[in-house]
Coordinates of C-alpha atoms in Angstrom, one line a residue:
Chain A
X183 CA 51.6 10.6 1.6
X184 CA 47.8 9.4 1.9
X185 CA 45.9 9.9 5.0
X186 CA 44.3 6.8 6.3
X187 CA 40.4 7.6 6.3
X188 CA 38.6 8.4 9.4
X189 CA 36.3 5.6 10.9
X190 CA 33.1 7.8 10.0
X191 CA 34.3 7.5 6.2
X192 CA 34.3 3.6 6.1
X193 CA 31.9 1.9 4.2
X194 CA 29.4 -0.3 5.9
X195 CA 31.0 -3.6 4.8
X196 CA 34.3 -2.6 5.8
X197 CA 33.3 -1.4 9.4
X198 CA 31.4 -4.7 9.9
X199 CA 34.3 -6.5 8.7
X200 CA 36.9 -4.8 10.8
X201 CA 34.8 -4.7 13.8
X202 CA 34.1 -8.6 13.5
X203 CA 37.9 -9.2 12.9
X204 CA 38.3 -7.1 16.1
X205 CA 40.8 -4.7 14.3
X206 CA 38.7 -1.9 15.5
X207 CA 35.8 -1.6 18.0
X208 CA 32.3 -0.7 17.7
X209 CA 32.7 2.0 20.3
X210 CA 35.7 3.5 18.3
X211 CA 33.4 3.6 15.2
X212 CA 30.5 5.0 17.0
X213 CA 32.7 7.9 18.7
X214 CA 33.9 8.6 15.2
X215 CA 30.3 9.0 13.8
X216 CA 29.1 10.9 16.9
X217 CA 32.1 13.2 16.6
X218 CA 31.3 13.9 12.9
X219 CA 27.5 14.2 13.7
X220 CA 28.5 17.1 16.2
X221 CA 30.4 18.8 13.5
X222 CA 27.7 18.4 10.6
X223 CA 24.5 18.4 12.5
X224 CA 24.5 22.2 13.1
X225 CA 24.7 22.8 9.7
X226 CA 22.3 20.1 8.3
X227 CA 19.8 19.4 11.0
X228 CA 19.2 15.7 9.9
X229 CA 18.0 14.6 13.1
X230 CA 15.0 15.0 15.5
X231 CA 16.8 12.9 18.2
X232 CA 20.4 11.5 18.5
X233 CA 20.4 8.7 21.3
X234 CA 23.9 9.1 22.3
X235 CA 24.2 7.4 25.7
X236 CA 21.8 4.5 24.2
X237 CA 24.2 4.0 21.2
X238 CA 27.1 3.9 23.4
X239 CA 25.8 1.3 25.4
X240 CA 24.7 -0.7 22.7
X241 CA 28.5 -0.2 20.9
X242 CA 29.9 -1.5 24.4
X243 CA 27.6 -4.3 24.4
X244 CA 28.6 -5.3 20.8
X245 CA 32.3 -5.1 21.6
X246 CA 31.8 -7.4 24.6
X247 CA 29.9 -10.0 22.7
X248 CA 32.9 -10.0 20.2
X249 CA 35.7 -10.3 23.2
X250 CA 33.1 -13.2 24.5
X251 CA 33.8 -14.9 21.0
X252 CA 30.3 -14.2 19.8
X253 CA 29.6 -12.9 16.1
X254 CA 27.1 -10.0 16.6
X255 CA 26.2 -10.3 12.8
X256 CA 26.7 -8.8 9.5
X257 CA 26.2 -5.4 10.5
X258 CA 28.4 -5.5 13.7
X259 CA 29.0 -2.1 15.1
X260 CA 27.6 -0.1 12.0
X261 CA 25.9 3.2 13.2
X262 CA 22.4 3.3 11.7
X263 CA 20.1 6.1 11.6
X264 CA 16.2 5.8 11.2
X265 CA 13.5 7.9 9.5
X266 CA 11.2 8.8 12.3
X267 CA 8.2 6.8 10.8
X268 CA 9.9 3.5 12.0
X269 CA 9.1 2.1 15.2
X270 CA 11.7 1.4 17.8
X271 CA 10.1 0.3 21.0
X272 CA 10.5 2.7 24.0
X273 CA 11.4 5.7 21.7
X274 CA 9.3 8.7 20.6
X275 CA 7.9 8.4 17.0
X276 CA 6.7 11.5 15.5
X277 CA 6.6 11.1 11.7
X278 CA 7.5 14.7 12.1
X279 CA 3.8 15.6 12.9
X280 CA 2.4 17.4 15.7
X281 CA -0.2 14.9 15.9
X282 CA 1.8 12.4 17.3
X283 CA 3.3 14.6 20.1
X284 CA 4.0 12.4 23.3
X285 CA 3.7 9.0 21.2
X286 CA 6.1 6.3 22.3
X287 CA 6.5 3.4 19.9
X288 CA 5.2 0.3 22.1
X289 CA 7.2 -2.2 19.8
X290 CA 10.0 -2.4 17.2
X291 CA 9.4 -2.6 13.4
X292 CA 10.5 -6.0 11.9
X293 CA 13.2 -4.3 9.8
X294 CA 14.4 -2.6 12.6
X295 CA 14.5 -5.6 14.7
X296 CA 16.5 -7.3 12.0
X297 CA 18.9 -4.5 12.1
X298 CA 19.5 -5.0 15.7
X299 CA 19.7 -8.6 15.2
X300 CA 22.5 -8.2 12.7
X301 CA 24.6 -6.0 15.3
X302 CA 23.7 -2.5 14.2
X303 CA 24.0 0.2 16.6
X304 CA 21.0 2.7 16.3
X305 CA 21.9 6.3 16.6
X306 CA 18.9 8.4 16.2
X307 CA 15.8 9.5 14.6
X308 CA 16.0 11.5 11.3
X309 CA 13.7 14.5 10.2
X310 CA 11.2 13.8 7.4
X311 CA 8.3 15.5 5.5
X312 CA 5.3 15.2 7.8
X313 CA 3.7 11.6 7.4
X314 CA 6.3 11.1 4.5
X315 CA 4.4 13.5 2.5
X316 CA 6.7 15.7 0.5
X317 CA 9.8 16.1 -1.6
X318 CA 11.8 18.6 0.3
X319 CA 11.6 17.8 3.9
X320 CA 10.2 21.3 4.5
X321 CA 6.8 19.6 5.5
X322 CA 8.3 18.6 8.9
X323 CA 6.5 20.3 11.6
X324 CA 9.9 20.7 13.7
X325 CA 12.8 21.7 11.5
X326 CA 14.2 22.3 8.1
X327 CA 17.0 19.8 7.1
X328 CA 19.4 21.2 4.6
X329 CA 21.3 19.6 1.6
X330 CA 25.2 19.3 2.5
X331 CA 26.1 19.8 -1.0
X332 CA 24.5 23.4 -0.8
X333 CA 23.1 24.5 2.6
X334 CA 20.5 26.6 1.0
X335 CA 19.1 23.9 -1.0
X336 CA 16.7 21.1 0.1
X337 CA 17.8 17.5 1.0
X338 CA 14.6 16.3 -1.1
X339 CA 12.0 14.4 0.8
X340 CA 10.2 12.8 2.3
X341 CA 13.3 10.8 3.6
X342 CA 15.4 13.9 3.6
X343 CA 16.9 13.4 7.2
X344 CA 18.3 9.9 6.4
X345 CA 19.7 10.9 2.9
X346 CA 21.3 14.1 4.4
X347 CA 22.8 12.2 7.5
X348 CA 24.4 9.8 5.2
X349 CA 25.6 12.4 2.8
X350 CA 27.1 14.4 5.5
X351 CA 29.0 11.1 6.8
X352 CA 27.0 11.3 10.3
X353 CA 26.2 7.6 9.7
X354 CA 27.4 5.2 6.8
X355 CA 23.5 3.6 6.6
X356 CA 20.2 5.0 7.2
X357 CA 16.7 3.6 6.5
X358 CA 13.8 5.5 5.1
X359 CA 10.5 4.7 3.4
X360 CA 9.5 5.0 -0.1
X361 CA 5.8 5.7 -1.3
X362 CA 6.3 7.6 -4.5
X363 CA 9.9 8.4 -4.6
X364 CA 10.7 9.3 -0.7
X365 CA 14.0 7.0 -0.7
X366 CA 15.1 7.7 -4.3
X367 CA 14.5 11.4 -4.6
X368 CA 16.4 12.7 -1.4
X369 CA 19.2 10.3 -2.2
X370 CA 19.7 11.6 -5.8
X371 CA 19.6 15.2 -4.3
X372 CA 22.0 14.3 -1.5
X373 CA 24.4 12.4 -4.0
X374 CA 24.1 8.8 -2.2
X375 CA 22.4 5.5 -3.2
X376 CA 18.9 5.0 -2.4
X377 CA 16.9 1.5 -2.6
X378 CA 13.1 1.3 -3.1
X379 CA 12.9 -2.7 -2.8
X380 CA 9.9 -4.7 -4.7
X381 CA 6.5 -4.2 -3.1
X382 CA 6.4 -7.0 -0.6
X383 CA 10.2 -7.4 -0.2
X384 CA 10.3 -5.9 3.2
X385 CA 8.1 -5.9 6.0
X386 CA 6.1 -2.9 6.9
X387 CA 5.2 -3.9 10.3
X388 CA 6.1 -1.2 12.5
X389 CA 6.1 1.4 9.6
X390 CA 3.6 4.3 10.0
X391 CA 1.3 3.7 7.0
X392 CA 0.9 6.4 4.2
X393 CA -0.4 4.7 1.1
X394 CA -0.4 0.9 1.7
X395 CA -0.4 -0.1 -1.9
X396 CA 3.2 1.5 -2.5
X397 CA 4.9 2.0 0.9
X398 CA 8.3 0.3 1.2
X399 CA 11.1 0.5 3.6
X400 CA 14.8 0.6 2.1
X401 CA 18.3 1.6 2.8
X402 CA 20.2 4.8 1.9
X403 CA 24.0 4.4 1.9
X404 CA 27.2 5.7 0.2
X405 CA 27.8 2.9 -2.2
X406 CA 25.8 0.0 -4.0
X407 CA 27.3 -2.7 -2.1
X408 CA 26.5 -1.4 1.1
X409 CA 22.9 -0.7 0.2
X410 CA 22.4 -4.1 -1.1
X411 CA 24.0 -5.9 2.0
X412 CA 21.7 -3.6 4.0
X413 CA 18.5 -4.7 2.2
X414 CA 19.7 -8.2 2.5
X415 CA 19.5 -7.9 6.3
X416 CA 16.0 -6.5 6.6
X417 CA 14.2 -8.3 3.5
X418 CA 12.2 -11.5 3.7
X419 CA 8.8 -12.8 4.9
X420 CA 7.3 -11.6 8.1
X421 CA 4.2 -13.3 9.8
X422 CA 3.3 -9.8 11.0
X423 CA 2.8 -8.4 7.6
X424 CA 0.5 -10.1 5.4
X425 CA 1.5 -8.1 2.2
X426 CA 5.2 -9.4 2.9
X427 CA 6.1 -12.0 0.3
X428 CA 7.3 -15.4 1.0
X429 CA 10.0 -15.1 -1.9
X430 CA 13.3 -16.1 -0.7
X431 CA 15.9 -13.2 -0.5
X432 CA 18.7 -13.6 -2.9
X433 CA 22.4 -13.2 -2.0
X434 CA 22.6 -9.9 -3.7
X435 CA 26.5 -9.3 -3.3
X436 CA 27.3 -12.7 -4.9
X437 CA 27.2 -11.4 -8.4
X438 CA 27.1 -7.6 -7.7
X439 CA 30.5 -7.3 -9.5
X440 CA 29.8 -9.2 -12.5
X441 CA 29.4 -6.1 -14.6
X442 CA 26.8 -5.1 -17.0
X443 CA 28.0 -6.8 -20.1
X444 CA 25.2 -9.1 -21.3
X445 CA 22.4 -7.0 -19.7
X446 CA 19.8 -5.2 -21.8
X447 CA 19.2 -1.9 -20.6
X448 CA 16.0 -0.4 -21.4
X449 CA 15.7 3.3 -22.2
X450 CA 12.0 4.9 -22.2
X451 CA 11.5 6.5 -25.3
X452 CA 9.0 9.0 -24.1
X453 CA 11.8 10.6 -21.9
X454 CA 12.4 13.1 -24.7
X455 CA 14.7 16.3 -24.2
X456 CA 11.5 18.0 -23.1
X457 CA 11.4 16.6 -19.7
X458 CA 15.0 17.6 -18.9
X459 CA 17.1 20.8 -19.6
X460 CA 20.6 21.9 -19.5
X461 CA 23.0 19.8 -17.2
X462 CA 20.2 17.2 -16.3
X463 CA 19.8 16.5 -20.0
X464 CA 23.6 16.2 -20.6
X465 CA 24.1 14.0 -17.7
X466 CA 21.3 11.6 -18.6
X467 CA 22.9 11.2 -22.1
X468 CA 26.3 10.7 -20.5
X469 CA 24.9 8.0 -18.1
X470 CA 23.3 6.2 -21.3
X471 CA 26.9 6.4 -22.9
X472 CA 28.6 5.2 -19.7
X473 CA 26.2 2.3 -19.5
X474 CA 26.9 1.2 -23.1
X475 CA 30.6 1.8 -22.6
X476 CA 30.6 -0.4 -19.8
X477 CA 29.1 -3.3 -22.0
X478 CA 25.3 -2.8 -21.5
X479 CA 22.9 -3.4 -24.6
X480 CA 20.8 -0.2 -24.7
X481 CA 17.3 -1.1 -26.1
X482 CA 14.4 1.5 -26.6
X483 CA 11.3 0.5 -24.7
X484 CA 7.9 2.5 -24.7
X485 CA 5.9 3.6 -21.9
X486 CA 3.4 5.9 -23.3
X487 CA 1.6 6.5 -19.8
X488 CA 4.7 7.5 -18.1
X489 CA 3.3 11.4 -18.2
X490 CA 0.4 10.2 -16.4
X491 CA 2.4 8.8 -13.5
X492 CA 2.2 12.0 -11.2
X493 CA -1.6 12.2 -11.8
X494 CA -2.1 8.4 -11.1
X495 CA 0.0 8.6 -8.1
X496 CA -1.5 11.7 -6.3
X497 CA -5.0 10.3 -6.6
X498 CA -4.2 6.6 -5.6
X499 CA -1.6 7.8 -2.7
X500 CA -3.8 10.4 -1.5
X501 CA -6.9 8.1 -1.4
X502 CA -5.1 5.6 0.6
X503 CA -3.6 8.4 2.8
X504 CA -7.1 9.8 3.7
X505 CA -8.0 6.2 4.8
X506 CA -4.9 5.5 6.7
X507 CA -4.7 8.7 8.5
X508 CA -8.1 8.5 9.6
X509 CA -6.8 6.6 12.8
X510 CA -5.4 9.8 14.2
X511 CA -8.3 11.2 16.0
X512 CA -7.3 12.3 19.4
X513 CA -8.9 9.1 20.9
X514 CA -6.3 6.5 21.1
X515 CA -2.9 8.1 20.7
X516 CA -1.0 11.4 19.8
X517 CA -2.7 14.9 20.2
X518 CA -6.0 15.5 21.8
X519 CA -7.6 18.8 21.6
X520 CA -8.4 20.6 24.7
X521 CA -11.3 22.6 23.4
X522 CA -13.7 19.8 22.4
X523 CA -16.4 18.9 24.8
X524 CA -18.0 16.1 22.6
X525 CA -16.5 13.2 20.6
X526 CA -17.2 14.8 17.0
X527 CA -15.5 17.8 17.9
X528 CA -12.6 16.2 19.4
X529 CA -11.9 14.6 15.9
X530 CA -12.2 17.7 14.1
X531 CA -10.1 19.7 16.7
X532 CA -7.5 17.2 17.4
X533 CA -6.8 16.6 13.7
X534 CA -7.2 20.2 12.6
X535 CA -4.5 21.4 15.4
X536 CA -2.5 18.3 14.8
X537 CA -1.9 18.0 11.0
X538 CA 0.2 20.3 9.0
X539 CA -0.8 21.9 5.8
X540 CA 0.4 19.3 3.1
X541 CA -0.9 16.5 5.1
X542 CA -4.4 18.3 5.1
X543 CA -4.2 18.8 1.7
X544 CA -3.5 15.3 0.6
X545 CA -6.4 14.0 3.1
X546 CA -8.6 16.6 1.2
X547 CA -7.6 15.5 -2.1
X548 CA -7.9 11.5 -1.2
X549 CA -11.5 12.1 0.4
X550 CA -12.4 14.1 -2.7
X551 CA -11.1 11.3 -4.9
X552 CA -13.1 8.6 -2.9
X553 CA -16.2 10.6 -2.4
X554 CA -19.6 9.5 -3.9
X555 CA -20.1 11.2 -7.3
X556 CA -16.2 11.4 -8.0
X557 CA -15.1 7.9 -7.1
X558 CA -15.4 6.5 -10.5
X559 CA -14.3 9.5 -12.4
X560 CA -10.9 9.9 -10.2
X561 CA -10.1 6.7 -8.1
X562 CA -11.6 4.4 -10.7
X563 CA -9.8 6.2 -13.7
X564 CA -6.5 6.4 -11.9
X565 CA -6.5 2.5 -11.3
X566 CA -7.4 1.9 -14.9
X567 CA -4.4 4.0 -16.2
X568 CA -2.4 2.6 -13.6
X569 CA -3.1 -0.8 -15.1
X570 CA -2.3 0.1 -18.4
X571 CA 1.2 1.5 -17.1
X572 CA 1.8 -1.9 -15.2
X573 CA 1.1 -3.7 -18.9
X574 CA 3.6 -1.4 -20.7
X575 CA 6.3 -1.7 -18.1
X576 CA 5.7 -5.5 -18.2
X577 CA 6.0 -5.3 -22.0
X578 CA 9.2 -3.3 -21.5
X579 CA 10.7 -5.8 -19.0
X580 CA 10.4 -8.5 -21.9
X581 CA 12.7 -6.7 -24.0
X582 CA 15.1 -5.4 -21.1
X583 CA 16.6 -6.8 -17.9
X584 CA 16.6 -3.4 -16.2
X585 CA 14.8 -0.1 -17.5
X586 CA 16.6 3.3 -16.5
X587 CA 15.4 6.9 -16.3
X588 CA 17.1 9.9 -14.5
X589 CA 15.9 9.6 -10.8
X590 CA 14.8 13.3 -10.8
X591 CA 14.2 16.0 -13.5
X592 CA 16.6 18.5 -11.9
X593 CA 19.2 18.7 -9.0
X594 CA 18.1 19.9 -5.4
X595 CA 16.1 22.9 -5.4
X596 CA 16.5 25.9 -3.2
X597 CA 14.7 25.9 0.3
X598 CA 11.4 27.7 -0.1
X599 CA 11.3 27.6 -3.8
X600 CA 8.3 25.2 -4.2
X601 CA 6.7 25.4 -0.6
X602 CA 3.8 27.5 -2.1
X603 CA 3.1 25.6 -5.1
X604 CA 2.2 22.0 -4.3
X605 CA 1.8 20.9 -7.7
X606 CA 5.4 22.0 -8.7
X607 CA 6.7 19.9 -5.8
X608 CA 4.7 16.9 -6.9
X609 CA 6.0 17.2 -10.4
X610 CA 9.7 16.6 -8.9
X611 CA 8.3 12.8 -8.5
X612 CA 7.7 12.2 -12.3
X613 CA 10.3 9.7 -12.5
X614 CA 10.0 7.9 -9.5
X615 CA 6.4 7.2 -9.1
X616 CA 5.9 4.6 -12.0
X617 CA 8.2 2.1 -10.0
X618 CA 6.1 2.6 -6.8
X619 CA 2.8 2.4 -8.6
X620 CA 3.8 -0.9 -10.2
X621 CA 5.8 -2.2 -7.2
X622 CA 9.2 -2.6 -9.0
X623 CA 12.7 -3.0 -7.2
X624 CA 14.5 0.3 -8.0
X625 CA 18.0 1.8 -6.9
X626 CA 18.9 5.5 -7.4
X627 CA 22.7 5.8 -8.2
X628 CA 24.5 9.2 -8.1
X629 CA 25.4 10.0 -11.9
X630 CA 27.5 13.3 -11.6
X631 CA 27.3 17.1 -10.9
X632 CA 25.1 19.7 -12.4
X633 CA 26.7 23.3 -13.3
X634 CA 26.3 24.2 -9.7
X635 CA 28.0 21.1 -8.2
X636 CA 24.9 19.5 -7.1
X637 CA 24.3 15.7 -7.5
X638 CA 22.1 14.2 -10.3
X639 CA 21.3 10.6 -10.3
X640 CA 20.2 7.7 -12.5
X641 CA 17.4 5.4 -11.4
X642 CA 17.5 1.7 -12.4
X643 CA 14.4 -0.4 -12.2
X644 CA 14.1 -4.2 -12.3
X645 CA 11.4 -6.8 -12.6
X646 CA 9.5 -7.8 -9.3
X647 CA 12.0 -9.5 -6.9
X648 CA 14.8 -8.9 -9.4
X649 CA 16.9 -6.9 -6.9
X650 CA 20.1 -8.9 -7.7
X651 CA 20.0 -7.9 -11.2
X652 CA 19.4 -4.2 -10.3
X653 CA 22.0 -4.1 -8.0
X654 CA 24.5 -5.7 -10.4
X655 CA 23.7 -3.2 -13.0
X656 CA 23.9 -0.3 -10.4
X657 CA 27.2 -1.4 -9.1
X658 CA 28.5 -1.3 -12.7
X659 CA 27.2 2.2 -13.4
X660 CA 28.6 3.2 -10.0
X661 CA 32.0 2.1 -11.1
X662 CA 31.4 3.8 -14.5
X663 CA 30.1 7.0 -13.1
X664 CA 33.1 7.1 -10.6
X665 CA 31.2 9.6 -8.2
X666 CA 32.7 10.7 -5.0
X667 CA 30.3 11.6 -2.1
X668 CA 32.0 14.8 -1.1
X669 CA 29.6 17.4 -0.3
X670 CA 31.2 21.0 0.4
X671 CA 28.6 22.3 3.0
X672 CA 28.8 25.5 1.2
X673 CA 26.2 28.3 0.9
X674 CA 25.5 28.6 4.8
X675 CA 24.6 32.3 4.4
X676 CA 22.0 31.3 1.9
X677 CA 19.1 30.9 4.3
Chain B
X174 CA -13.5 20.3 -13.2
X175 CA -13.9 23.4 -11.0
X176 CA -14.0 22.6 -7.4
X177 CA -16.3 25.1 -5.6
X178 CA -15.9 26.3 -1.9
X179 CA -19.1 24.5 -0.9
X180 CA -17.4 21.2 -2.1
X181 CA -14.3 22.0 -0.3
X182 CA -16.5 22.5 2.8
X183 CA -18.3 19.2 2.1
X184 CA -14.9 17.1 1.8
X185 CA -13.6 18.8 4.9
X186 CA -16.6 17.5 6.8
X187 CA -16.0 13.9 5.6
X188 CA -12.3 14.3 6.4
X189 CA -13.0 15.5 9.9
X190 CA -10.9 18.7 9.1
X191 CA -11.6 22.3 9.8
X192 CA -10.3 25.3 7.9
X193 CA -10.4 29.1 8.6
X194 CA -11.9 31.1 5.8
X195 CA -8.4 32.2 4.7
X196 CA -7.3 28.5 4.7
X197 CA -10.3 27.5 2.9
X198 CA -9.7 30.3 0.1
X199 CA -6.1 29.2 -0.3
X200 CA -7.0 25.3 -0.1
X201 CA -9.7 25.8 -2.7
X202 CA -7.4 27.3 -5.1
X203 CA -4.7 24.8 -4.8
X204 CA -6.8 21.8 -5.0
X205 CA -8.6 23.3 -7.9
X206 CA -5.1 23.3 -9.8
X207 CA -4.4 19.8 -8.5
X208 CA -7.4 18.4 -9.8
X209 CA -7.2 20.2 -13.1
X210 CA -3.9 18.4 -13.3
X211 CA -5.2 15.1 -12.5
X212 CA -8.1 15.6 -14.9
X213 CA -5.3 14.8 -17.6
X214 CA -6.1 11.1 -16.7
X215 CA -9.6 11.5 -18.6
X216 CA -7.6 11.6 -21.9
X217 CA -5.8 8.2 -21.2
X218 CA -7.4 4.9 -22.3
X219 CA -7.4 2.8 -19.1
X220 CA -7.2 -0.9 -18.7
X221 CA -9.1 -3.4 -16.5
X222 CA -7.6 -2.9 -13.0
X223 CA -6.1 -6.0 -11.6
X224 CA -6.6 -5.5 -7.9
X225 CA -4.3 -8.5 -6.9
X226 CA -0.7 -7.5 -6.7
X227 CA 1.8 -10.1 -8.2
X228 CA 4.0 -12.0 -5.9
X229 CA 2.1 -10.8 -2.7
X230 CA 0.5 -13.6 -0.8
X231 CA -2.0 -13.5 1.8
X232 CA -0.9 -15.0 5.2
X233 CA -3.1 -17.4 6.9
X234 CA -5.3 -15.9 9.6
X235 CA -4.0 -17.4 12.9
X236 CA -4.8 -16.1 16.2
X237 CA -1.8 -14.6 18.1
X238 CA -1.1 -12.3 21.0
X239 CA -1.8 -8.6 20.6
X240 CA -0.3 -5.7 22.0
X241 CA -1.0 -5.7 26.0
X242 CA -3.7 -3.3 27.0
X243 CA -1.6 -1.4 29.6
X244 CA 1.2 -0.9 26.4
X245 CA -1.5 0.4 24.3
X246 CA -3.1 2.7 26.9
X247 CA 0.3 4.2 27.8
X248 CA -0.1 6.2 24.6
X249 CA -4.0 7.1 25.2
X250 CA -4.5 10.8 25.8
X251 CA -6.9 9.8 28.5
X252 CA -7.8 6.6 30.1
X253 CA -9.9 5.2 33.1
X254 CA -9.9 1.6 34.5
X255 CA -8.2 0.2 31.4
X256 CA -10.6 1.9 29.1
X257 CA -10.1 4.9 26.7
X258 CA -11.8 7.8 27.9
X259 CA -13.4 10.2 25.7
X260 CA -15.8 13.1 26.1
X261 CA -19.6 13.0 25.6
X262 CA -20.6 11.1 22.5
X263 CA -23.6 13.0 21.5
X264 CA -23.7 16.5 19.9
X265 CA -21.1 18.5 17.8
X266 CA -19.9 18.3 14.4
X267 CA -21.8 19.3 11.4
X268 CA -22.6 16.0 9.4
X269 CA -26.1 17.3 8.8
X270 CA -24.5 19.4 6.3
X271 CA -23.5 16.6 4.1
X272 CA -26.1 15.3 2.2

């Protein structure tokens, strides 16, 4: 006898379909997810806030509208969680930083408004690395989020809360932001699907800025079709964000199940065995074999500057961060130091009290890279090597429809393992930073487990605005990999 | 390149950040390691940067309503009669240290 799945286990598409057909109510779906959240949240700590009452009212409203014959939209009754750098009017917005203590979002982000317009039920704010700076979620000023597959391991970052919430079954869909891998890396470490759209595909209006030349909002879901549907809902032009592209949003689901036969999959020659070890190396080769067996034509491409990606990224992203975070000065919003009796000291004291160590480190690094005497040698040089990488990837995409890499060099590492070594933490972004720097659409898809039973992931990159092709390849790989999102919540004693 | 304590102090002033001597010592070591790593960029041949991003278009500059003053001020640490309130503007800081 097979047990029918609980409502919290259902995919986004199925929830919305059944709610719209009135086979199940939005309120029933929400209660199932809230029950699940009550069970797993004490273990995982993915949320900074769950707005249960408001979510219940919202679900009841969706049900009333359905009863009145209205269609609430493509995400009708789907419970959704948000990384805490996405604005929702009237709600606290902290970026997991003390410097935003007391801040209440005065307006709603465009992407979030589109979720609401599609009938989604927002359930809470997820934990993250402070200001989206980190790869383990350990830079949150408030709490440590744990990996549902092993509670002694990190969920990845910076969107560790959204990824852990989806993996744990608390919500079928969450949204994060990705600046150098902040959606894809935690999705990989938590065994779920994460999407970084093309730069300009999704409006950033209402997203707290970190590095404006790469920041993008994207979905995290338990399967590729759900992620594609979710991106369709939030993507598209927005007059509030001048960097948001006018390109029409494709129908990502139309050809998503067409399979990978006929697509050329680029494999970067420079990803040698040296970059990966043990289970990660075996899994990478197995992923390539699976793509070939599914009918993809594997072609070798070359990106000689791949090894420079982390260095380029940590110059450019920190430079932009140092400028973007200058606005937190204790004057207009957020934390204000009580010890300053003049304006200059107010800036120094408010910022020094409010920002955590990693944010300060990155502001310092960016200020250094932009300072007179060093600008040309660091920022200028990074831009130059980035341009080379852009050309190399453009050449690769003349030969290939998509390009694949592992999403991360290893599975989830232990809590505390890299906190005292910022450079080691940065190096976990080695495969995710190129697509960020060049602005390419990229999906992280679970590819198997390592020897400890922790998830590994394949990253699939496409041409700018080539989301439909990336989703098609990702869906084909997902079917070939046959991965089950079934975290064990073991290792509670490990810290 | 080797990053000195003096440089770290100068950058901190530019960034409007203060550090205790212990924090500064740790930070100097960490930043030095990161900058050493970043120095590998000097071994790569760069290309001429293209500062525009393909596929991204600038919107027309059209006047529109902005956030109402009272909504903005609701987040202000201190305000008076519809304006932000700050302490005395003169004095403080150590900008003079920066050449």
